[in-house]
Amino acid sequence: MQNRVNTPMIGGSMTSRRGGPWPECVGESVEDCIQLIKESNLRKQRDIEIIYSNSKVKSDFQPNRVRIYVDDDELVEKIPKLG
Protein backbone atom coordinates (compact mmCIF):
# COMPACT_ATOMS: atom_id res chain seq x y z
CA MET A 1 0.00 0.00 0.00
CA GLN A 2 1.31 3.40 -0.92
CA ASN A 3 1.10 6.29 1.54
CA ARG A 4 -0.03 9.55 0.03
CA VAL A 5 0.18 12.95 1.69
CA ASN A 6 -2.14 15.68 0.45
CA THR A 7 -0.26 18.95 0.38
CA PRO A 8 -2.16 22.24 0.02
CA MET A 9 -1.22 24.25 -3.07
CA ILE A 10 -1.83 27.88 -3.95
CA GLY A 11 -5.23 28.07 -5.65
CA GLY A 12 -6.36 24.60 -4.64
CA SER A 13 -5.29 21.28 -3.19
CA MET A 14 -4.19 17.86 -4.35
CA THR A 15 -7.64 16.44 -3.59
CA SER A 16 -9.92 19.19 -4.95
CA ARG A 17 -9.54 20.24 -8.57
CA ARG A 18 -12.55 22.53 -8.69
CA GLY A 19 -10.39 25.60 -8.14
CA GLY A 20 -7.18 24.24 -9.62
CA PRO A 21 -4.34 23.94 -10.06
CA TRP A 22 -4.42 21.04 -12.49
CA PRO A 23 -0.95 19.35 -12.49
CA GLU A 24 -2.31 16.31 -14.32
CA CYS A 25 -2.62 18.47 -17.46
CA VAL A 26 1.16 18.78 -17.93
CA GLY A 27 2.20 16.79 -21.00
CA GLU A 28 -1.41 16.35 -22.14
CA SER A 29 -3.04 17.91 -25.18
CA VAL A 30 -4.60 21.33 -24.74
CA GLU A 31 -8.01 19.88 -25.69
CA ASP A 32 -7.82 17.23 -22.95
CA CYS A 33 -6.76 19.86 -20.41
CA ILE A 34 -9.64 22.17 -21.33
CA GLN A 35 -12.08 19.28 -20.97
CA LEU A 36 -10.67 18.39 -17.54
CA ILE A 37 -10.95 21.99 -16.33
CA LYS A 38 -14.51 22.32 -17.62
CA GLU A 39 -15.54 19.02 -15.99
CA SER A 40 -14.03 20.04 -12.66
CA ASN A 41 -15.81 23.41 -12.70
CA LEU A 42 -19.39 22.41 -13.39
CA ARG A 43 -20.82 25.25 -11.32
CA LYS A 44 -18.52 28.04 -12.50
CA GLN A 45 -17.66 29.31 -15.93
CA ARG A 46 -13.92 29.80 -16.35
CA ASP A 47 -12.27 32.07 -18.90
CA ILE A 48 -9.62 29.81 -20.42
CA GLU A 49 -6.67 31.38 -22.24
CA ILE A 50 -4.22 29.38 -24.34
CA ILE A 51 -0.71 30.85 -24.10
CA TYR A 52 1.98 29.65 -26.51
CA SER A 53 5.68 29.37 -25.58
CA ASN A 54 7.54 32.68 -25.37
CA SER A 55 4.32 34.72 -25.54
CA LYS A 56 4.11 37.78 -23.35
CA VAL A 57 1.20 38.07 -20.94
CA LYS A 58 0.00 40.68 -18.48
CA SER A 59 0.73 39.91 -14.85
CA ASP A 60 -2.75 40.96 -13.69
CA PHE A 61 -4.79 38.55 -11.58
CA GLN A 62 -8.29 37.59 -12.70
CA PRO A 63 -9.90 35.06 -10.34
CA ASN A 64 -12.08 33.53 -13.06
CA ARG A 65 -9.24 33.02 -15.58
CA VAL A 66 -7.22 29.88 -16.23
CA ARG A 67 -4.13 30.19 -18.42
CA ILE A 68 -2.91 27.07 -20.18
CA TYR A 69 0.71 27.34 -21.34
CA VAL A 70 1.42 25.13 -24.36
CA ASP A 71 4.35 24.30 -26.60
CA ASP A 72 4.39 24.30 -30.42
CA ASP A 73 2.78 20.82 -30.45
CA GLU A 74 -0.06 22.17 -28.27
CA LEU A 75 0.96 20.05 -25.29
CA VAL A 76 0.59 21.64 -21.85
CA GLU A 77 4.01 22.64 -20.48
CA LYS A 78 3.11 24.36 -17.17
CA ILE A 79 0.57 23.59 -14.48
CA PRO A 80 -2.66 25.49 -15.27
CA LYS A 81 -4.02 27.50 -12.35
CA LEU A 82 -6.44 30.30 -11.62
CA GLY A 83 -5.36 33.86 -12.08
PDB file of C-alpha atoms in Angstrom, residues 28-31 52-53 70-76:
ATOM      1  CA  GLU A  28      -1.408  16.346 -22.136  1.00  0.00           C
ATOM      2  CA  SER A  29      -3.039  17.909 -25.185  1.00  0.00           C
ATOM      3  CA  VAL A  30      -4.600  21.329 -24.739  1.00  0.00           C
ATOM      4  CA  GLU A  31      -8.013  19.881 -25.689  1.00  0.00           C
ATOM      5  CA  TYR A  52       1.983  29.649 -26.512  1.00  0.00           C
ATOM      6  CA  SER A  53       5.679  29.370 -25.580  1.00  0.00           C
ATOM      7  CA  VAL A  70       1.417  25.134 -24.359  1.00  0.00           C
ATOM      8  CA  ASP A  71       4.345  24.296 -26.604  1.00  0.00           C
ATOM      9  CA  ASP A  72       4.394  24.295 -30.419  1.00  0.00           C
ATOM     10  CA  ASP A  73       2.782  20.825 -30.451  1.00  0.00           C
ATOM     11  CA  GLU A  74      -0.060  22.169 -28.270  1.00  0.00           C
ATOM     12  CA  LEU A  75       0.957  20.052 -25.290  1.00  0.00           C
ATOM     13  CA  VAL A  76       0.592  21.637 -21.852  1.00  0.00           C
TER      14      VAL A  76
END
